[in-house]
Coordinates of N, CA, C and O in Angstrom, one line a residue:
M846 N 49.7 210.6 82.8 CA 49.1 211.7 83.6 C 49.4 211.9 85.2 O 49.3 211.0 86.1
E847 N 49.7 213.0 85.9 CA 49.9 213.3 87.1 C 48.5 212.9 87.9 O 47.7 213.6 87.4
F848 N 48.7 212.6 89.3 CA 47.5 212.3 90.2 C 46.8 213.8 90.4 O 45.6 213.9 90.4
S849 N 47.7 214.8 90.4 CA 47.0 216.3 90.9 C 46.3 216.6 89.8 O 45.4 217.1 90.0
E850 N 46.4 215.9 88.4 CA 45.4 216.4 87.1 C 44.2 215.8 87.7 O 43.0 216.3 86.8
L851 N 43.9 214.9 88.4 CA 42.8 214.0 88.5 C 41.9 214.8 89.4 O 40.9 214.0 89.6
I852 N 42.5 215.5 90.5 CA 41.7 216.0 91.5 C 41.0 217.1 90.8 O 41.5 218.1 90.5
K853 N 39.4 217.0 90.9 CA 38.5 218.0 90.4 C 38.1 218.7 91.6 O 37.8 220.3 91.2
T854 N 38.2 218.3 92.8 CA 38.0 219.1 93.9 C 39.2 219.6 95.0 O 38.9 218.2 95.9
A855 N 39.8 220.4 95.5 CA 40.8 220.3 96.4 C 40.7 220.5 97.5 O 41.2 219.9 98.3
T856 N 39.7 221.3 97.8 CA 39.0 221.8 99.4 C 37.7 221.6 99.8 O 37.0 222.4 98.3
V857 N 37.3 221.3 100.7 CA 35.6 221.4 100.7 C 35.4 221.8 102.4 O 36.1 221.1 103.4
E858 N 35.1 223.0 102.7 CA 34.7 223.1 103.9 C 33.3 222.4 104.6 O 32.4 222.0 103.7
N859 N 33.4 222.9 106.0 CA 32.2 222.1 106.6 C 32.1 220.3 106.3 O 31.1 220.1 106.3
V860 N 33.0 219.7 106.2 CA 33.1 218.6 106.1 C 33.4 217.7 107.8 O 34.0 218.1 108.8
Q861 N 32.6 217.0 108.1 CA 32.0 215.9 109.3 C 32.9 215.1 109.3 O 32.6 213.7 108.7
L862 N 34.2 214.5 110.2 CA 34.6 213.6 110.3 C 34.0 212.6 111.5 O 34.0 213.4 112.5
S863 N 33.9 211.3 111.4 CA 33.3 210.6 112.8 C 34.1 209.5 112.6 O 34.6 208.7 111.4
R864 N 34.7 208.6 113.6 CA 35.8 207.7 113.6 C 35.4 207.0 115.0 O 34.5 207.7 115.9
P865 N 34.9 205.6 115.0 CA 34.5 204.9 116.2 C 35.2 205.2 117.3 O 36.5 205.4 117.4
G866 N 34.3 205.5 118.6 CA 35.0 205.7 119.7 C 35.6 207.4 120.3 O 36.2 207.5 120.8
Q867 N 35.3 208.0 119.1 CA 35.8 209.6 119.2 C 35.0 210.5 118.9 O 33.7 210.1 117.9
P868 N 34.9 211.8 119.3 CA 33.7 212.7 118.9 C 33.9 213.0 117.3 O 35.0 213.4 117.2
A869 N 32.5 213.5 116.4 CA 33.0 213.8 115.7 C 33.4 215.4 115.3 O 32.9 215.7 116.2
V870 N 34.3 215.6 114.3 CA 34.8 217.0 114.0 C 34.4 217.5 112.8 O 34.6 216.8 111.8
K871 N 34.1 218.7 113.0 CA 33.9 219.4 111.6 C 34.8 220.4 111.2 O 35.9 220.9 112.0
G872 N 35.3 220.2 109.8 CA 36.5 221.3 109.6 C 36.8 221.4 108.2 O 35.5 220.9 107.3
T873 N 38.0 221.5 107.3 CA 38.0 221.6 106.1 C 39.1 220.6 105.5 O 40.1 219.9 106.3
L874 N 38.4 219.9 104.5 CA 39.0 218.8 103.8 C 39.9 219.5 102.7 O 39.4 220.0 101.9
C875 N 41.0 218.7 102.8 CA 42.0 218.9 101.5 C 42.4 217.8 100.9 O 42.8 216.8 101.5
I876 N 42.4 217.7 99.4 CA 43.5 216.7 99.1 C 44.4 216.9 98.1 O 44.3 218.1 97.4
T877 N 45.4 216.2 98.5 CA 46.7 216.4 97.8 C 47.0 214.9 96.9 O 46.2 214.4 96.8
S878 N 48.4 215.0 96.2 CA 48.3 214.0 95.5 C 48.7 212.9 96.1 O 49.0 211.7 95.4
H879 N 49.5 213.1 97.3 CA 49.4 212.0 98.3 C 48.8 211.8 99.7 O 48.9 210.7 100.2
H880 N 48.1 213.0 99.9 CA 47.5 213.1 101.3 C 46.0 213.4 101.5 O 45.7 214.3 100.4
L881 N 45.2 212.8 102.1 CA 43.9 213.5 102.4 C 44.2 214.4 103.8 O 44.5 213.3 104.9
L882 N 44.0 215.3 103.8 CA 43.9 216.0 105.0 C 42.6 216.7 105.7 O 41.8 217.4 104.9
L883 N 42.2 216.9 106.8 CA 41.2 217.5 107.5 C 41.7 218.2 108.7 O 42.5 217.9 109.5
S884 N 41.2 219.5 108.7 CA 42.0 220.6 109.7 C 40.4 221.2 110.3 O 39.7 221.5 109.3
S885 N 40.3 220.9 111.6 CA 39.3 220.9 112.7 C 39.0 223.0 112.2 O 40.2 223.5 112.1
C886 N 37.6 223.2 112.3 CA 37.6 224.4 112.5 C 38.4 225.3 113.4 O 39.0 224.8 114.4
P887 N 38.4 227.0 113.1 CA 39.0 227.5 114.1 C 38.8 227.3 115.2 O 37.6 227.1 115.8
G888 N 39.9 227.3 116.0 CA 39.7 227.0 117.4 C 39.9 225.7 117.9 O 40.2 224.8 118.8
G889 N 39.7 224.5 116.8 CA 40.1 223.3 117.1 C 41.3 222.8 116.9 O 42.6 223.5 116.4
D890 N 41.8 222.0 117.5 CA 43.0 221.2 117.7 C 43.4 219.7 116.7 O 44.6 219.5 117.2
L891 N 42.5 219.4 116.0 CA 42.7 218.1 115.1 C 43.3 218.4 114.0 O 42.6 219.5 112.9
E892 N 44.4 217.9 114.0 CA 44.7 217.8 112.1 C 44.8 216.5 111.7 O 45.9 215.9 112.6
L893 N 44.3 215.8 110.7 CA 44.4 214.5 110.2 C 44.8 214.6 108.8 O 44.5 215.2 108.2
W894 N 46.2 213.6 108.7 CA 46.8 213.3 107.8 C 46.8 211.7 107.3 O 47.5 211.2 108.1
L895 N 46.0 211.6 106.3 CA 45.9 210.3 105.6 C 46.5 210.0 104.4 O 46.3 210.8 103.4
L896 N 47.4 209.2 104.5 CA 48.4 208.7 103.5 C 47.1 208.2 102.3 O 46.6 206.9 102.3
I897 N 47.0 208.5 101.0 CA 46.0 207.9 100.3 C 46.1 206.6 99.8 O 45.0 205.7 99.9
R898 N 47.3 206.0 99.9 CA 47.6 204.8 99.2 C 47.6 203.9 100.8 O 47.4 202.7 100.4
N899 N 46.9 204.6 101.9 CA 46.7 203.8 102.9 C 45.3 203.3 103.1 O 44.6 202.3 103.5
V900 N 44.2 203.9 101.9 CA 42.7 203.7 101.9 C 42.6 202.3 101.0 O 43.2 202.5 99.9
D901 N 41.9 201.2 101.5 CA 41.7 200.1 101.1 C 40.5 200.0 100.4 O 40.4 199.4 99.5
A902 N 39.5 201.0 100.7 CA 37.9 200.9 100.5 C 37.3 202.1 100.3 O 37.7 202.9 101.5
V903 N 37.0 202.3 99.3 CA 35.6 203.6 99.6 C 34.5 202.9 99.4 O 34.4 202.8 98.1
E904 N 33.6 203.6 100.1 CA 32.1 203.5 99.9 C 31.6 204.9 99.9 O 31.7 205.9 101.1
K905 N 30.7 205.6 99.1 CA 30.1 206.5 98.9 C 28.5 206.1 99.2 O 27.6 205.3 98.6
R906 N 27.8 207.3 99.7 CA 26.3 207.2 99.8 C 25.9 208.5 99.5 O 26.5 209.6 100.3
L907 N 25.0 208.9 98.7 CA 24.6 210.4 98.5 C 23.0 210.6 99.2 O 22.0 209.4 98.8
S908 N 22.7 211.4 99.9 CA 21.4 211.7 100.2 C 21.2 213.2 100.5 O 21.6 213.7 100.3
G909 N 20.0 213.4 99.1 CA 19.8 214.8 98.9 C 20.9 215.5 98.0 O 21.5 215.1 97.2
S910 N 21.1 216.7 98.8 CA 22.6 217.3 98.3 C 23.6 217.4 98.9 O 24.6 218.0 98.7
S911 N 23.7 216.3 99.8 CA 24.8 216.1 100.4 C 25.5 214.3 100.1 O 24.4 213.7 99.5
G912 N 26.5 213.8 100.8 CA 27.0 212.5 100.7 C 28.2 212.1 102.1 O 28.5 212.9 102.4
T913 N 28.1 210.9 102.0 CA 29.1 210.4 102.9 C 29.9 209.6 102.2 O 29.6 208.5 101.4
I914 N 31.2 209.5 102.6 CA 32.2 208.7 102.1 C 32.7 208.0 103.3 O 32.9 208.5 104.1
T915 N 32.5 206.8 103.1 CA 33.3 205.9 104.2 C 34.5 205.0 103.8 O 34.7 204.9 102.9
L916 N 35.7 205.7 104.5 CA 37.2 205.0 104.0 C 37.5 203.6 104.9 O 37.5 204.3 106.3
R917 N 38.0 202.7 104.4 CA 38.5 201.6 105.4 C 39.7 201.6 104.7 O 40.2 201.1 103.6
C918 N 40.4 202.0 105.9 CA 41.8 201.8 106.1 C 42.6 200.4 105.7 O 42.3 199.6 106.8
K919 N 44.2 200.1 105.6 CA 44.9 199.2 105.6 C 45.3 199.0 107.2 O 45.3 197.5 107.1
D920 N 45.2 200.0 107.6 CA 45.4 199.7 109.3 C 44.3 199.8 110.1 O 44.4 199.7 111.4
L921 N 43.3 199.4 109.5 CA 42.0 199.2 109.9 C 41.2 200.1 110.4 O 40.2 199.9 111.3
Q922 N 41.7 201.5 110.4 CA 41.0 202.3 110.8 C 39.7 202.5 110.1 O 39.8 202.0 108.4
V923 N 38.8 203.4 110.3 CA 37.4 203.5 109.3 C 37.0 205.0 109.8 O 36.9 205.4 110.7
L924 N 36.8 205.6 108.8 CA 36.7 207.1 108.8 C 35.6 207.4 107.7 O 35.3 207.0 106.7
Q925 N 34.5 207.9 108.4 CA 33.7 208.3 107.7 C 33.7 210.2 107.6 O 33.8 210.9 108.4
L926 N 33.4 210.4 106.3 CA 33.0 211.9 106.0 C 32.1 212.2 105.2 O 31.5 211.6 104.2
E927 N 31.2 213.2 106.4 CA 30.0 214.0 105.8 C 30.2 215.1 105.0 O 30.8 216.0 105.4
I928 N 30.0 215.1 103.9 CA 30.6 216.1 102.7 C 29.4 217.0 102.0 O 28.6 216.2 101.7
P929 N 29.4 218.1 102.5 CA 28.2 218.9 101.8 C 28.5 219.4 100.4 O 29.3 219.6 99.8
G930 N 27.5 218.8 99.7 CA 27.7 219.2 98.3 C 27.6 217.9 97.3 O 28.8 216.9 97.8
M931 N 26.8 217.3 96.7 CA 26.9 215.8 96.1 C 28.0 215.7 95.1 O 28.8 214.7 94.9
E932 N 28.4 216.9 94.5 CA 29.4 216.9 93.2 C 30.6 217.1 93.9 O 31.4 216.3 93.6
E933 N 31.1 217.6 95.1 CA 32.2 217.5 96.1 C 32.3 216.4 96.4 O 33.6 215.7 96.4
C934 N 31.2 215.5 96.8 CA 31.3 214.2 97.3 C 31.9 213.1 96.6 O 32.8 212.5 96.5
L935 N 31.2 213.3 95.4 CA 31.4 212.1 93.7 C 32.8 212.6 93.9 O 33.8 211.9 93.5
N936 N 33.6 214.0 93.5 CA 34.8 214.2 93.2 C 36.0 213.8 94.0 O 36.8 213.5 93.7
I937 N 35.4 214.1 95.3 CA 36.7 213.7 96.6 C 36.7 212.1 96.4 O 37.9 211.7 96.5
A938 N 35.5 211.4 96.2 CA 35.7 210.1 96.4 C 36.3 209.7 94.9 O 37.3 208.6 95.2
S939 N 36.3 209.8 94.0 CA 36.8 209.7 92.7 C 38.0 209.9 92.8 O 39.0 209.1 92.2
S940 N 38.6 210.8 93.2 CA 40.1 211.5 93.3 C 40.8 210.4 94.6 O 42.0 210.0 94.0
I941 N 40.2 210.0 95.5 CA 40.6 208.8 96.6 C 41.2 207.5 95.7 O 41.9 206.9 96.0
E942 N 39.6 207.2 94.7 CA 40.0 205.8 94.4 C 40.8 205.9 93.0 O 41.2 204.9 92.6
S943 N 41.2 206.9 92.6 CA 41.9 206.9 91.2 C 43.5 206.7 91.3 O 43.8 205.9 90.2
P944 N 44.2 206.8 92.5 CA 45.5 206.5 92.4 C 45.9 205.0 92.3 O 45.1 204.4 93.1
G945 N 46.5 204.5 91.5 CA 46.5 203.2 91.3 C 47.9 202.3 91.7 O 48.8 202.0 92.0

């Protein structure tokens, strides 16, 4: 089975990215078969490309109708994604955890 077949939610709007020592950024999160992409809202200048196999651990926290995914990467980066919609949050986390 191709990894792209395991992606239940490919795009989510209004995702907030938080990283230690940097201001939070809101944008659109896209997931492909190899990368996680976050592009800041119009007028922003951030575009983050994260190789999915660089993710070492995925932590999920759900609260109400949204959720937070914390990604701990092999290069010691820690990224926190606040995702509106509980189902979208669970789908994105599942897609990141799936490749083996």
